[in-house]
Coordinates of C-alpha atoms in Angstrom, one line a residue:
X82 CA 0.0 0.0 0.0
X83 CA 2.9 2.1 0.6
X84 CA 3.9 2.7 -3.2
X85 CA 0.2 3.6 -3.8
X86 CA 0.2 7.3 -2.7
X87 CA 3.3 9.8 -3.1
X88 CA 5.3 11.5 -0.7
X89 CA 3.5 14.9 -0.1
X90 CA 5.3 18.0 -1.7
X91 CA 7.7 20.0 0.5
X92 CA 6.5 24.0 0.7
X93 CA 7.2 25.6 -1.8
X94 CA 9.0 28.2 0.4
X95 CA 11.4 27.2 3.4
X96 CA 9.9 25.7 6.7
X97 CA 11.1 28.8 8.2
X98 CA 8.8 31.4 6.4
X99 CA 5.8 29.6 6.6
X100 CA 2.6 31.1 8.2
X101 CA -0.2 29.3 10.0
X102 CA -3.1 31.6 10.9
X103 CA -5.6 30.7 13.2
X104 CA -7.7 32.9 11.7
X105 CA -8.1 31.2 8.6
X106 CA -8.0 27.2 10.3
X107 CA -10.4 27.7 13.3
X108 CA -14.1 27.5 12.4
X109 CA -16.9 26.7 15.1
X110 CA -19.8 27.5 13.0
X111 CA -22.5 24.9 13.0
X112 CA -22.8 23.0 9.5
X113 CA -26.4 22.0 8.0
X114 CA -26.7 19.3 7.9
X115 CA -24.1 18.6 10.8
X116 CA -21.3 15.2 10.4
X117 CA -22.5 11.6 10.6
X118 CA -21.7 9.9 13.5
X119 CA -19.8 7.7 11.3
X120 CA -18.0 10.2 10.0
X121 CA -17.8 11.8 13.6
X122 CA -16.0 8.4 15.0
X123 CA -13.7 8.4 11.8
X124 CA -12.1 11.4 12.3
X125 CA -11.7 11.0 16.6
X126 CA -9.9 7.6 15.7
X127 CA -7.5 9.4 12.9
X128 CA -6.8 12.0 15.7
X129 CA -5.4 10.1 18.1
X130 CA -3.5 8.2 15.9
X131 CA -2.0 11.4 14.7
X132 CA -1.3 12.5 18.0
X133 CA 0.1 9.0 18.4
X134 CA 2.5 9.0 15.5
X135 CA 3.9 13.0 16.8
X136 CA 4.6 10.6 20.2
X137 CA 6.6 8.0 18.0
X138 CA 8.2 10.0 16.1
X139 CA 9.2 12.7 19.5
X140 CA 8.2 15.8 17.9
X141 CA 8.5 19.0 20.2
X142 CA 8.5 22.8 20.0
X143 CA 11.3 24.9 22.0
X144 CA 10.6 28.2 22.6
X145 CA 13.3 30.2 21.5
X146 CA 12.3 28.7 18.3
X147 CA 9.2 29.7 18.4
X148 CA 8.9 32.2 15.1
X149 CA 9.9 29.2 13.7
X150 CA 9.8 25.6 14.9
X151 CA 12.1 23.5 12.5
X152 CA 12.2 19.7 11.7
X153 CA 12.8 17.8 15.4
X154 CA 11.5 14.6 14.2
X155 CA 13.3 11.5 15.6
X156 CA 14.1 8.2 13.7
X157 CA 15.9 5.9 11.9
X158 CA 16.0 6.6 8.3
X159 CA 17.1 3.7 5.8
X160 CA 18.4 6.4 3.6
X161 CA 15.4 6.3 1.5
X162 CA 12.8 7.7 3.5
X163 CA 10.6 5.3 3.7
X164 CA 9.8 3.0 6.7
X165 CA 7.5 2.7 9.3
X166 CA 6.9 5.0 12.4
X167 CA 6.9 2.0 14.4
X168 CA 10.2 1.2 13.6
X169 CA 11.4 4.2 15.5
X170 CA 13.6 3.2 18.2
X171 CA 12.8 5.6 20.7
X172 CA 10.1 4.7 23.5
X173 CA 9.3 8.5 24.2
X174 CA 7.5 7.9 27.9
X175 CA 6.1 10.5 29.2
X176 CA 8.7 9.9 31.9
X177 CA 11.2 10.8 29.3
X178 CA 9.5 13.8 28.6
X179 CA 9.7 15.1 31.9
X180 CA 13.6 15.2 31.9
X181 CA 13.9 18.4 30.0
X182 CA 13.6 21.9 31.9
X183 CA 14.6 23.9 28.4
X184 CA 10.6 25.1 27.9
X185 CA 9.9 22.2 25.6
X186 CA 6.3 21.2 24.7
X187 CA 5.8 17.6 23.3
X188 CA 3.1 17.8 20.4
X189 CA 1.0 14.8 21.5
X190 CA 1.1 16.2 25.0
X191 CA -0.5 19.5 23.8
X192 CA -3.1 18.0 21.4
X193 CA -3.9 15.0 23.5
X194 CA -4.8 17.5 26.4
X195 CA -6.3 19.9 23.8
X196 CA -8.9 17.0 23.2
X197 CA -8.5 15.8 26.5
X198 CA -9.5 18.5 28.7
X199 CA -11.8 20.4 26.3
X200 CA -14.8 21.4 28.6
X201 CA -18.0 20.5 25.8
X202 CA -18.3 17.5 23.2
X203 CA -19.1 20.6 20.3
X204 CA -15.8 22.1 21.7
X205 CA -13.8 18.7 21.0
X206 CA -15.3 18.1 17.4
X207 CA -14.3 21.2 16.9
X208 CA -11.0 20.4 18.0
X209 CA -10.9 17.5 15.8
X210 CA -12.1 19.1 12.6
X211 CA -9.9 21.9 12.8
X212 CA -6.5 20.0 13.0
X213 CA -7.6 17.7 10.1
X214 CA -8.5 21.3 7.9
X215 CA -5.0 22.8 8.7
X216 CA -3.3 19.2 8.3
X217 CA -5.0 18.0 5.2
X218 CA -7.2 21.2 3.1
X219 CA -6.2 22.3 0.3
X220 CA -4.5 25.5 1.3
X221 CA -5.3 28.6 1.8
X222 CA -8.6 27.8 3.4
X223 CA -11.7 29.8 2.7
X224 CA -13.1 31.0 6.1
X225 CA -15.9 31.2 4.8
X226 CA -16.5 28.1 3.1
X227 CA -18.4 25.6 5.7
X228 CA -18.0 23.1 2.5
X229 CA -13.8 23.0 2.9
X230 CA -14.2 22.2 6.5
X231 CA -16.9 19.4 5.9
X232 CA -15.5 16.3 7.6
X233 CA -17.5 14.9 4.7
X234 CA -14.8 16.5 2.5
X235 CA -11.7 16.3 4.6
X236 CA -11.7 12.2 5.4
X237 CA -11.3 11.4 2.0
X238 CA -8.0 13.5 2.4
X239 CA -6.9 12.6 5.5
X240 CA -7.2 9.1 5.9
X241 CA -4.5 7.9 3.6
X242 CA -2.3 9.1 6.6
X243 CA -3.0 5.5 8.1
X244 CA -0.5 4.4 5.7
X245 CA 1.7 7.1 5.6
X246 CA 5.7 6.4 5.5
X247 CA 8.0 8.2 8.4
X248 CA 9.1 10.5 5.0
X249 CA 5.3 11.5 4.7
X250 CA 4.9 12.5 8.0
X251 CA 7.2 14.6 8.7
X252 CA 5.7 17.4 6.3
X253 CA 2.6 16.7 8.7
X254 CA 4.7 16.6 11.8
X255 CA 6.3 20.1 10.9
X256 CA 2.8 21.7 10.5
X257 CA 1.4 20.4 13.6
X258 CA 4.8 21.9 15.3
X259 CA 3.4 25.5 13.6
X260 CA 0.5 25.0 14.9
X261 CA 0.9 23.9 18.7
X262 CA 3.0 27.0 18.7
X263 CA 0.6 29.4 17.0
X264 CA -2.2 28.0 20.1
X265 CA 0.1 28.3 22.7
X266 CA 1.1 31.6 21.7
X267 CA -1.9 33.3 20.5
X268 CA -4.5 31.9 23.2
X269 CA -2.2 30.8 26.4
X270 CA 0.1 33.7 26.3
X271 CA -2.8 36.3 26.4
X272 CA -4.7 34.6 28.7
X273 CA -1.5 33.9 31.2
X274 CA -0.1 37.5 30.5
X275 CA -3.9 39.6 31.0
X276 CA -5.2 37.0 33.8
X277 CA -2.6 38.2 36.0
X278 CA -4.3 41.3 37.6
X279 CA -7.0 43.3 36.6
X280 CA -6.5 46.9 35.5
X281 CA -6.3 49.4 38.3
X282 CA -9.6 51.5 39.1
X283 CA -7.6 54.1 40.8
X284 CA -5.1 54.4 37.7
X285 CA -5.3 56.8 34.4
X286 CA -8.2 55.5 32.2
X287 CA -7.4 56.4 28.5
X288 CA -9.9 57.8 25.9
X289 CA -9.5 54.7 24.2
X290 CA -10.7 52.7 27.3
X291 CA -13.6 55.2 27.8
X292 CA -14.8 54.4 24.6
X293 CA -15.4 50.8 25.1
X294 CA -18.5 51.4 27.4
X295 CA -19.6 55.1 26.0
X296 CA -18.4 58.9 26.8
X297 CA -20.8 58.9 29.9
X298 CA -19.2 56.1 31.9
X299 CA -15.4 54.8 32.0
X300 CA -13.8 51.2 32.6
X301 CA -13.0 53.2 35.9
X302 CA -16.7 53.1 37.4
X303 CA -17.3 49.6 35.7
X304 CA -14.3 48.7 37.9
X305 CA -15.0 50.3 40.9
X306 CA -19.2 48.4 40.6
X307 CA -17.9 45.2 40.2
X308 CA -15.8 45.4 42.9
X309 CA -18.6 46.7 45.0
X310 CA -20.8 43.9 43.9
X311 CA -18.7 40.9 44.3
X312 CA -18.0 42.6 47.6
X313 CA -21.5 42.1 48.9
X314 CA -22.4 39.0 47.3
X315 CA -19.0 37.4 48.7
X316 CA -20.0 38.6 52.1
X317 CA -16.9 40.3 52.0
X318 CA -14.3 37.2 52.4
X319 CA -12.8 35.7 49.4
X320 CA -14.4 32.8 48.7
X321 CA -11.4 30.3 48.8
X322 CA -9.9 31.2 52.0
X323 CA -12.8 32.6 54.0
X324 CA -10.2 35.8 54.7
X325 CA -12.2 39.0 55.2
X326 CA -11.0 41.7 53.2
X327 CA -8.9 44.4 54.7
X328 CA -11.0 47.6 53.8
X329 CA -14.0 45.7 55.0
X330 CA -12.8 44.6 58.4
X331 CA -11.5 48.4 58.8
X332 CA -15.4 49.6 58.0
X333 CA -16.4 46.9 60.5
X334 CA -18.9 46.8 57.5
X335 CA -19.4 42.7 56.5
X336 CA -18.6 41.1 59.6
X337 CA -22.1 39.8 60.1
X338 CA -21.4 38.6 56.4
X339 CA -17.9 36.9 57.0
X340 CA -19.4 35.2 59.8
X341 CA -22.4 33.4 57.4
X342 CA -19.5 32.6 55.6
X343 CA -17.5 31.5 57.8
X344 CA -14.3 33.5 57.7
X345 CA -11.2 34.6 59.3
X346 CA -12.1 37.2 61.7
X347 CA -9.2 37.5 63.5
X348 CA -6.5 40.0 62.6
X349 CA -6.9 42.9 60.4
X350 CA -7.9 41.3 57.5
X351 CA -6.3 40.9 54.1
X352 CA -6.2 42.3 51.1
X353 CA -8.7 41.0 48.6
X354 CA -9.6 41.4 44.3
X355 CA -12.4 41.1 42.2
X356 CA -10.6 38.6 39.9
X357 CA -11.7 38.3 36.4
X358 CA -12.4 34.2 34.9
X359 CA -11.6 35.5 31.9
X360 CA -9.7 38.3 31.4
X361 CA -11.1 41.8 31.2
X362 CA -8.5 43.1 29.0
X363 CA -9.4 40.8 26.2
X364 CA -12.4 43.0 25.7
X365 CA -10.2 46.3 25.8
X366 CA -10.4 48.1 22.1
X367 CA -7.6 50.0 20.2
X368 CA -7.5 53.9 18.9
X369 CA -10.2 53.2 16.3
X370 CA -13.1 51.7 18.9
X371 CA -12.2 48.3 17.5
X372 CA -11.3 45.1 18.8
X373 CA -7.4 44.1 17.6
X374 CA -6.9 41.4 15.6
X375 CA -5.2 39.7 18.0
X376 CA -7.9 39.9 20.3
X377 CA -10.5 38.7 17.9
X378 CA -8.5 35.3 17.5
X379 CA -8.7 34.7 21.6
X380 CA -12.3 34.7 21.0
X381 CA -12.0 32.5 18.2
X382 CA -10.1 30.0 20.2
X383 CA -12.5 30.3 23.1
X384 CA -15.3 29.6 20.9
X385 CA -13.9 26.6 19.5
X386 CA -13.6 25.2 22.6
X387 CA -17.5 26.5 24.3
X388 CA -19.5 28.1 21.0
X389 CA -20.9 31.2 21.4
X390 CA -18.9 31.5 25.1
X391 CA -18.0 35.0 23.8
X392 CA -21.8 36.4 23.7
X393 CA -21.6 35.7 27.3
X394 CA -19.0 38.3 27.8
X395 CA -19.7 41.0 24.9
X396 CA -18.6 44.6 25.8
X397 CA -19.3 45.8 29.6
X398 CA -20.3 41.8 30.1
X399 CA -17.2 40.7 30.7
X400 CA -17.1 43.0 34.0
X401 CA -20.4 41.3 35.6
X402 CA -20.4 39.5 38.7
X403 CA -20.9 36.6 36.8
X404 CA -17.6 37.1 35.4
X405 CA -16.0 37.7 38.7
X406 CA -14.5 36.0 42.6
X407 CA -13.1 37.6 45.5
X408 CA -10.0 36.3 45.8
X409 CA -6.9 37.2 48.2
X410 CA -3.7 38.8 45.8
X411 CA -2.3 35.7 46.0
X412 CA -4.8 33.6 45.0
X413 CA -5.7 35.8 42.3
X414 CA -2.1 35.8 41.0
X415 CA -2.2 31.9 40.7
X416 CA -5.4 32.2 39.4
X417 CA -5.0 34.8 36.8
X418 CA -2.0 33.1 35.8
X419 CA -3.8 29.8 35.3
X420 CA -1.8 28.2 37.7
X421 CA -5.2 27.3 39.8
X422 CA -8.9 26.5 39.0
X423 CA -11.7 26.0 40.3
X424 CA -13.2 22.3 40.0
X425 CA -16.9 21.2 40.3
X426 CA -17.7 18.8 43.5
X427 CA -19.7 16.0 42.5
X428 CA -22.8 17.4 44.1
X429 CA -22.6 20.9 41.8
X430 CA -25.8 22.0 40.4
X431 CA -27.2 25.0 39.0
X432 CA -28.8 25.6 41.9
X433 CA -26.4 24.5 44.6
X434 CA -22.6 26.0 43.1
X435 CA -20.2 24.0 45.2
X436 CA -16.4 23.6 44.1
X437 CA -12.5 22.9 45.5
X438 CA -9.6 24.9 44.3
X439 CA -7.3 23.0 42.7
X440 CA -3.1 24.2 41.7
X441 CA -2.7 22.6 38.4
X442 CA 0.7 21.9 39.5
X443 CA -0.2 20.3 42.8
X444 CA 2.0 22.7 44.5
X445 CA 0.7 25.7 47.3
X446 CA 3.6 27.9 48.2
X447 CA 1.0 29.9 49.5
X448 CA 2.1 32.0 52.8
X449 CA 0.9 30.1 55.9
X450 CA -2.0 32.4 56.9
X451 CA -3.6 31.8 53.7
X452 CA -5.6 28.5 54.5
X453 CA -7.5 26.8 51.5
X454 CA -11.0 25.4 52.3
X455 CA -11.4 21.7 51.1
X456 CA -15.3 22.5 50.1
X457 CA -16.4 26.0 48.6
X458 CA -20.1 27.0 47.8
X459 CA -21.1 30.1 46.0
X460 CA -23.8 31.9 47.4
X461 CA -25.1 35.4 47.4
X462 CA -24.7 36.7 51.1
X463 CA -26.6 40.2 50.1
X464 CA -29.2 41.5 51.7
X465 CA -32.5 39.8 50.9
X466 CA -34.8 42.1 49.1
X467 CA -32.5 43.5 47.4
X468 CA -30.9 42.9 43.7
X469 CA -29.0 40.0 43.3
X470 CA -25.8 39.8 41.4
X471 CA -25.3 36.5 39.5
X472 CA -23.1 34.0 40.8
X473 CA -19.6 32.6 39.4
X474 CA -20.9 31.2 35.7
X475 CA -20.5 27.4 35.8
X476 CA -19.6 27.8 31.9
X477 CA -17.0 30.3 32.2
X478 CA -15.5 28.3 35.5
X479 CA -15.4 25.3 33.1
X480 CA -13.8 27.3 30.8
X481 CA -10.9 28.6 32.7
X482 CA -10.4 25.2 34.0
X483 CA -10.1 23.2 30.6
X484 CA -7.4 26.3 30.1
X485 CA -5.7 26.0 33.0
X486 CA -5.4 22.2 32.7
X487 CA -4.6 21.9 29.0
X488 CA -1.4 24.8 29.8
X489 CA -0.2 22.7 33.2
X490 CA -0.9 18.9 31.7
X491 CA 0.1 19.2 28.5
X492 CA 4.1 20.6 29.8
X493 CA 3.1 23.9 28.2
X494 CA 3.2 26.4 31.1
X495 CA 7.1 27.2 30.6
X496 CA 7.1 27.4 27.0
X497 CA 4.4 30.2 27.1
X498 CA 6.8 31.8 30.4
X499 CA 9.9 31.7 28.3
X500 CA 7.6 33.2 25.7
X501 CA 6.6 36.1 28.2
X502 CA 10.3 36.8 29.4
X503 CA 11.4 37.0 25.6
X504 CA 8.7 40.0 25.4
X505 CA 9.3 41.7 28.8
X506 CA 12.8 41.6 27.6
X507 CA 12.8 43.2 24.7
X508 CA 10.6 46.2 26.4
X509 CA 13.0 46.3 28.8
X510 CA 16.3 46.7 26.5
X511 CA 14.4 47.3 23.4
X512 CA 16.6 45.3 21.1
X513 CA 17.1 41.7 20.4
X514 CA 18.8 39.1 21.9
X515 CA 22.4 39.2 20.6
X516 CA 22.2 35.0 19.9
X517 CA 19.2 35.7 17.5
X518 CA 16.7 34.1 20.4
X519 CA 14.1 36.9 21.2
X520 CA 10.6 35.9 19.4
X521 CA 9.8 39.5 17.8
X522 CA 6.9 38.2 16.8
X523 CA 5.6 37.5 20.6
X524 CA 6.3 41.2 21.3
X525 CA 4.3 42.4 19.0
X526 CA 1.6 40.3 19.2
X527 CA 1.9 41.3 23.1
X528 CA 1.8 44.6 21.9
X529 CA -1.0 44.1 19.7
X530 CA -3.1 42.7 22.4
X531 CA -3.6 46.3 24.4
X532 CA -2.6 49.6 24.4
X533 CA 0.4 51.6 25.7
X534 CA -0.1 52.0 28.9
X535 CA -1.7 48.3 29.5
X536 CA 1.4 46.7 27.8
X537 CA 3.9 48.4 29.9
X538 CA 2.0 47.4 32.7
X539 CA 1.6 43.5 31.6
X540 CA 5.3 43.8 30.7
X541 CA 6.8 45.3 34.1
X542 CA 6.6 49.0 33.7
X543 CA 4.4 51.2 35.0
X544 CA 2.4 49.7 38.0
X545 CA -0.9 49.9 36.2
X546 CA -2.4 46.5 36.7
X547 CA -2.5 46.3 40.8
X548 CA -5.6 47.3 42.7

């Protein structure tokens, strides 16, 4: 079988100057009439054996080669370029993988937990039919064409890779390799970067902010009601800890609240944040009153994985309670950074929210005051009679969670750091790395993402970012 299909072309420019943009692979639009399950099953089984052969054959992205990833495809080679992946001599065990502290991310790591750890079944077909359109369409690919991105029309293509040689697949390999890198860095890094802290509401709010929500009201009063608001329906304690927050113990406002919640009322409390599930800057808008490019892909990634999550979080949405936990600094800095989730108990309902906080690397090097509760419940400690502000949103918790675990599970969480240092440095010294390292193209997507003032903040200059 072998002899019967040809070894795919090689680009027609170097490895090296090829593209892959998201925007033109990921699709989440519903087709009419939708897949088969036949044709559903098909393309899950040629998945995992794709992310099965980038195992065998150790294929891995390193991040100071990220702008791009060249050929690091392992194997024996009978000088012809044709034999078996199975042939390949090396185990690759995810023990193995382990051993290596240089930032790298193994390929079937990332798209196993992609799959893996996606948080709705739409969000993992979607998954699925996107890799097979950037693996096997005829390129480029129409956007707009639901007929391209038919898994009707893409099997026929794809499936010959059951029979591929190790020569065929590495053309395959090095385009998955583009395109783990391009997720990691245009949906992890963002989220990692902006989930950190929460723009200041006692910092300079530019024009261009202002405009996002109207000339009459700024991002600073947005701010300072959701705070208020999460305050009240929090009973004033972040909800992980049970720690009543500083300003409120001060007050001697929300002690009857702490208590219903349980909290620490010794002491003289601690300082707490309204932190953001998703991040509020991914809603910020540049000098024209639009959304950036950059920006716009987040959303497309996010959608992939939960459709239509982003009409949940449209404009002043995204600052809603239901957007939004009290959380100590600390907490929100693990958090924010996706270092931490929160994961459903087995007796969370709608009606009954109850949840554990998890570190997605297993590790608290939280101070010892900070004491984590093994069972947390959301409930709205304000006032009865009057308004009450929507709890946590199941769907967005989900959400951050699938992130959080696909960044820490997958080994991904210091690629997208050494990604983040590359772009700090390079604000910091404004010139690139003297051994050709620095990813150019992380800073300005960075840059891209935000405006002035928020970038130098993200990026370590000017302390806008800290409540």
């Amino acid at each position: 079988m072998e002899g019967q299909y040809q070894v795919p072309p090689q680009p027609a420019t170097p490895l090296r100057r090829r593209q892959i943009s998201l925007e033109h692979i990921i699709s989440f639009e519903s087709h009419s009439p939708g897949p088969s399950p036949r044709h559903l099953a098909d393309a899950e089984l040629l998945y995992h054996e794709i992310v099965r052969g980038c195992r065998r054959d150790n294929v891995f992205i390193l991040p100071h080669a990220t702008t791009a990833p060249g050929p690091s495809v392992s194997g024996n080679d009978n000088g012809d370029g044709h034999y078996d992946r199975n042939e390949l001599e090396h185990d690759n065990s995810d023990d193995d993988d382990d051993d290596y502290d240089d930032g790298r991310v193994y390929v079937h790591k990332l798209f196993h937990s992609l799959w893996l750890y996606c948080p709705t079944v739409q969000g993992k077909q979607n998954i699925i039919r996107n890799v097979l359109v950037a693996l096997f369409a005829p390129h480029p690919v129409d956007p707009t064409s639901f007929t391209a991105r038919s898994l009707a029309n893409i099997l026929p293509l794809a499936q010959p890779y059951l029979t591929y040689t190790h020569a065929q697949c590495v053309p395959i390999n090095n385009t998955l390799m583009l395109l783990a890198h391009e997720i990691l860095a245009s949906l992890f890094l963002p989220l990692k970067a902006q989930g950190r802290c929460t723009p200041a509401v006692t910092s300079l709010i530019t024009p261009t902010s202002r405009s996002e929500v109207g000339p009459q009201q700024g991002i600073r009063n947005r701010l300072h009601g959701l705070r208020a608001l999460v305050l009240a329906r929090d009973g004033g304690a972040c909800v992980v800890s049970g720690t009543r927050d500083r300003s409120e113990n001060r007050r001697g406002a929300g002690s009857r609240r702490a208590r219903k919640r349980g909290g620490n009322m010794s002491g003289g409390g601690m300082k707490t944040e309204a932190a953001h599930i998703i991040p509020h800057c991914l809603n910020s808008v540049d000098d024209s009153g639009s959304l950036p490019a950059s920006k716009h892909t987040v959303w497309r990634v996010l959608n992939m994985f939960d459709p239509g999550v982003s009409s949940q979080l449209e404009g002043a949405l995204i600052d809603t309670p239901a957007n939004a936990v009290l959380l100590l600094s600390e907490l929100h800095d693990r958090f924010g950074a996706l270092e931490a989730y929160f994961e459903e108990l087995p007796e969370c309902t709608d009606l009954m929210r109850v949840y554990r906080f998890v570190f997605a690397d297993g590790y608290n090097d939280l101070p010892d005051s900070v004491r984590v509760k093994d069972r947390i419940e959301f409930v709205n400690l304000e006032p009865l009679g009057t308004p009450q502000s929507e709890l946590p949103s199941r769907r967005l918790l989900a959400l951050h969670r699938a992130c959080s675990l696909i960044l820490n599970m997958s080994g991904a969480a210091e690629y997208v750091e050494c990604l983040l240092d590359d772009a700090e440095m390079l604000t910091q010294r404004g010139t690139l790395a003297a051994d050709g390292t620095s990813s150019i193209s992380v800073f300005l997507r960075m840059k891209g993402m935000c405006g002035d003032e928020e970038f130098m903040g993200i990026m370590g200059g000017e302390d806008l970012l800290v409540w």
